[in-house]
Amino acid sequence: NAGVMQNPRHLVRRRGQEARLRCSPMKGHSHVYWYRQLPEEGLKFMVYLQKENIIDESGMPKERFSAEFPKEGPSILRIQQVVRGDSAAYFCASSPNRDTGYTFGSGTRLTVV
Amino acid sequence: GENVEQHPSTLSVQEGDSAVIKCTYSDSASNYFPWYKQELGKRPQLIIDIRSNVGEKKDQRIAVTLNKTAKHFSLHITETQPEDSAVYFCAASSDFGNEKLTFGTGTRLTIIP
């Protein structure tokens, strides 16, 4: 089992561009979570998805951010018109059900210049 | 919503001694409390978790205690080793399961050889 795979590991975008972050959950895991971590801070919940459904997006900024987890393929976190404040590490995690601890991916470090 | 406070923010311990990290939470409905270890530039890794129907859980040198009345939980690491040096995060979930974790701000643990 390859674990939770995130790509790219590092992403540099200019202000105003779009950022697409990908997450492939562990085999057999149908629950996906996205968290954001600013430098020297804890992780902040963004969104929880199951296949083709957004279950809880209460941590997502109302504008510019969206997430999906299609029937086929990885989960995508999309940030439109990035700003400097979007620079952070974005971690994806997966679990097989609601009662099992997460496994995190290695994260995508987004830098907006 | 849930609020998790974590103390101390930094902790230095002589190798072989014990380390204790404490967290408090605000939502009495919280029922799941995991601890994560994050080494520099790497993904958070689940090291131990506890549910609200249990007061204590132990796994080799690591133990977690939970006081539901006082709404606090603690991580105990005994016989510390240099490889225990990392940032440790506590978290709490006020949902039924683990859908949305609220993380503490982290404790940077340094083991002094």
XYZ file of N, CA, C and O in Angstrom, chain A residues 9 31 33 35 37 40-45 47-48 55-56 58-59 91 95 97-107 109, chain B residues 32 34 36 38-46 49 51 87 89 92-93 95-106 108:
248
model
N 4.626 17.934 -4.697
C 5.148 18.180 -3.342
C 5.363 19.663 -3.112
O 5.140 20.166 -2.006
N -12.836 8.023 2.502
C -13.020 9.302 3.180
C -11.742 10.124 2.994
O -10.647 9.642 3.283
N -9.891 14.054 3.558
C -9.938 15.308 4.318
C -8.792 16.191 3.848
O -7.693 15.704 3.590
N -6.525 19.612 4.953
C -6.147 20.538 6.026
C -5.083 21.499 5.502
O -4.294 21.160 4.619
N -1.886 24.062 6.749
C -0.974 24.357 7.843
C -0.109 25.550 7.481
O 0.690 25.490 6.542
N 4.659 27.261 11.467
C 4.667 27.308 12.937
C 3.263 27.246 13.542
O 3.053 27.642 14.679
N 2.296 26.734 12.794
C 0.942 26.617 13.331
C 0.417 25.199 13.193
O 1.011 24.361 12.516
N -0.707 24.950 13.852
C -1.363 23.656 13.718
C -2.136 23.553 12.419
O -2.176 24.480 11.623
N -2.717 22.407 12.231
C -3.496 22.164 11.018
C -4.916 22.665 11.191
O -5.532 22.477 12.248
N -5.439 23.271 10.125
C -6.804 23.787 10.148
C -7.644 22.998 9.159
O -7.292 22.886 7.981
N -8.759 22.478 9.637
C -9.660 21.710 8.788
C -10.212 22.578 7.649
O -10.579 23.740 7.862
N -11.992 20.714 4.476
C -13.125 20.044 3.859
C -13.000 18.542 4.038
O -11.905 17.995 4.134
N -14.184 17.891 4.102
C -14.260 16.441 4.226
C -15.134 15.942 3.082
O -16.249 16.431 2.870
N -19.007 16.363 2.208
C -19.761 16.107 3.432
C -19.743 17.334 4.350
O -20.756 17.693 4.943
N -18.588 17.958 4.445
C -18.448 19.114 5.348
C -17.402 20.045 4.755
O -16.243 19.658 4.627
N -17.090 23.288 5.968
C -17.194 24.433 6.866
C -15.868 25.173 7.065
O -15.860 26.319 7.494
N -14.748 24.531 6.743
C -13.452 25.178 6.904
C -12.917 25.813 5.627
O -11.838 26.402 5.632
N -2.322 19.591 3.483
C -2.248 18.160 3.727
C -3.585 17.499 3.442
O -4.640 17.997 3.838
N -9.163 7.962 5.375
C -9.485 6.906 6.331
C -10.520 5.997 5.688
O -11.235 6.401 4.774
N -13.122 4.722 7.257
C -14.446 4.971 7.834
C -14.329 6.089 8.863
O -13.249 6.647 9.080
N -15.428 6.385 9.538
C -15.463 7.511 10.461
C -14.818 7.202 11.802
O -14.596 8.100 12.614
N -14.526 5.964 12.046
C -14.047 5.585 13.369
C -12.560 5.275 13.412
O -12.042 4.898 14.456
N -11.886 5.434 12.306
C -10.470 5.087 12.225
C -9.632 6.341 12.026
O -10.008 7.235 11.272
N -8.502 6.395 12.732
C -7.638 7.558 12.616
C -7.165 7.800 11.191
O -7.039 6.888 10.391
N -6.891 9.054 10.934
C -6.407 9.451 9.607
C -5.011 8.936 9.317
O -4.193 8.783 10.222
N -4.732 8.818 8.023
C -3.360 8.747 7.537
C -3.142 9.956 6.646
O -3.900 10.160 5.689
N -2.146 10.755 6.972
C -1.874 11.948 6.193
C -0.929 11.648 5.038
O -0.057 10.771 5.132
N -1.077 12.423 3.982
C -0.094 12.434 2.913
C 1.065 13.336 3.290
O 1.074 13.950 4.364
N 2.046 13.440 2.412
C 3.250 14.226 2.682
C 3.064 15.712 2.451
O 3.961 16.496 2.732
N 1.915 16.090 1.924
C 1.605 17.499 1.783
C 2.072 18.114 0.485
O 2.970 17.606 -0.197
N 3.395 21.875 -0.618
C 3.792 23.197 -0.126
C 3.604 24.205 -1.236
O 4.339 24.191 -2.220
N -13.332 12.100 20.549
C -12.198 11.428 19.919
C -10.993 12.343 20.002
O -11.080 13.520 19.619
N -6.970 12.319 19.128
C -5.723 11.731 18.617
C -4.531 12.636 18.895
O -4.680 13.847 19.115
N -0.662 13.532 17.162
C 0.148 13.383 15.966
C 1.564 13.893 16.223
O 1.766 14.861 16.953
N 4.949 15.275 14.200
C 5.373 15.798 12.904
C 6.840 16.195 12.962
O 7.214 17.110 13.692
N 7.640 15.516 12.192
C 9.043 15.895 12.063
C 9.163 16.980 11.006
O 8.282 17.140 10.151
N 10.237 17.705 11.055
C 10.418 18.884 10.208
C 10.232 18.552 8.729
O 10.907 17.668 8.197
N 9.309 19.242 8.101
C 9.078 19.074 6.670
C 8.362 17.802 6.275
O 8.269 17.479 5.088
N 7.841 17.076 7.281
C 7.198 15.804 6.973
C 5.722 15.826 7.356
O 5.213 16.789 7.888
N 5.054 14.743 7.054
C 3.619 14.661 7.322
C 3.344 14.335 8.780
O 4.160 13.688 9.433
N 2.218 14.782 9.291
C 1.831 14.378 10.651
C 1.547 12.876 10.678
O 0.916 12.336 9.768
N 2.002 12.222 11.737
C 1.771 10.785 11.875
C 1.033 10.522 13.172
O 1.443 11.009 14.236
N -0.033 9.752 13.071
C -0.813 9.379 14.248
C 0.027 8.464 15.136
O 0.546 7.453 14.677
N -4.317 7.419 19.961
C -5.589 8.121 20.073
C -6.412 7.492 21.189
O -6.143 6.379 21.640
N -10.612 7.436 22.885
C -12.017 7.824 22.780
C -12.555 8.096 24.170
O -11.996 7.654 25.167
N 7.585 17.931 16.541
C 6.447 18.728 17.005
C 5.263 17.777 17.207
O 4.971 16.958 16.327
N 1.179 17.362 18.058
C -0.112 18.040 18.012
C -1.179 17.168 18.658
O -1.277 15.975 18.347
N -8.986 17.224 18.708
C -10.261 16.759 19.255
C -11.308 16.813 18.165
O -11.252 17.675 17.268
N -12.244 15.894 18.264
C -13.350 15.878 17.310
C -14.656 15.912 18.064
O -14.882 15.104 18.965
N -17.504 15.725 16.368
C -18.478 14.993 15.572
C -18.564 13.554 16.062
O -17.814 13.153 16.930
N -19.413 12.816 15.474
C -19.575 11.431 15.888
C -18.265 10.665 15.770
O -17.886 9.892 16.627
N -17.589 10.901 14.683
C -16.345 10.173 14.442
C -15.188 11.116 14.310
O -14.999 12.008 15.122
N -14.419 10.970 13.275
C -13.190 11.732 13.117
C -13.267 12.710 11.951
O -12.263 13.108 11.414
N -14.479 13.077 11.569
C -14.616 13.840 10.339
C -13.864 15.160 10.372
O -13.254 15.551 9.405
N -13.968 15.866 11.476
C -13.374 17.200 11.514
C -12.598 17.337 12.807
O -13.178 17.409 13.884
N -11.289 17.343 12.685
C -10.430 17.483 13.840
C -10.061 18.944 14.061
O -9.729 19.653 13.102
N -10.106 19.370 15.303
C -9.583 20.672 15.682
C -8.255 20.429 16.375
O -8.197 19.715 17.378
N -7.193 21.016 15.823
C -5.845 20.763 16.323
C -5.402 21.835 17.313
O -5.794 23.005 17.210
N -4.572 21.417 18.251
C -3.840 22.372 19.072
C -2.731 23.011 18.252
O -2.486 22.638 17.099
N -2.033 23.953 18.860
C -1.012 24.718 18.144
C 0.360 24.054 18.147
O 1.290 24.573 17.565
N 0.472 22.919 18.807
C 1.698 22.142 18.728
C 2.670 22.394 19.863
O 2.696 23.470 20.463
N 6.824 21.806 20.466
C 8.115 21.394 19.915
C 8.919 20.739 21.013
O 9.360 21.407 21.957
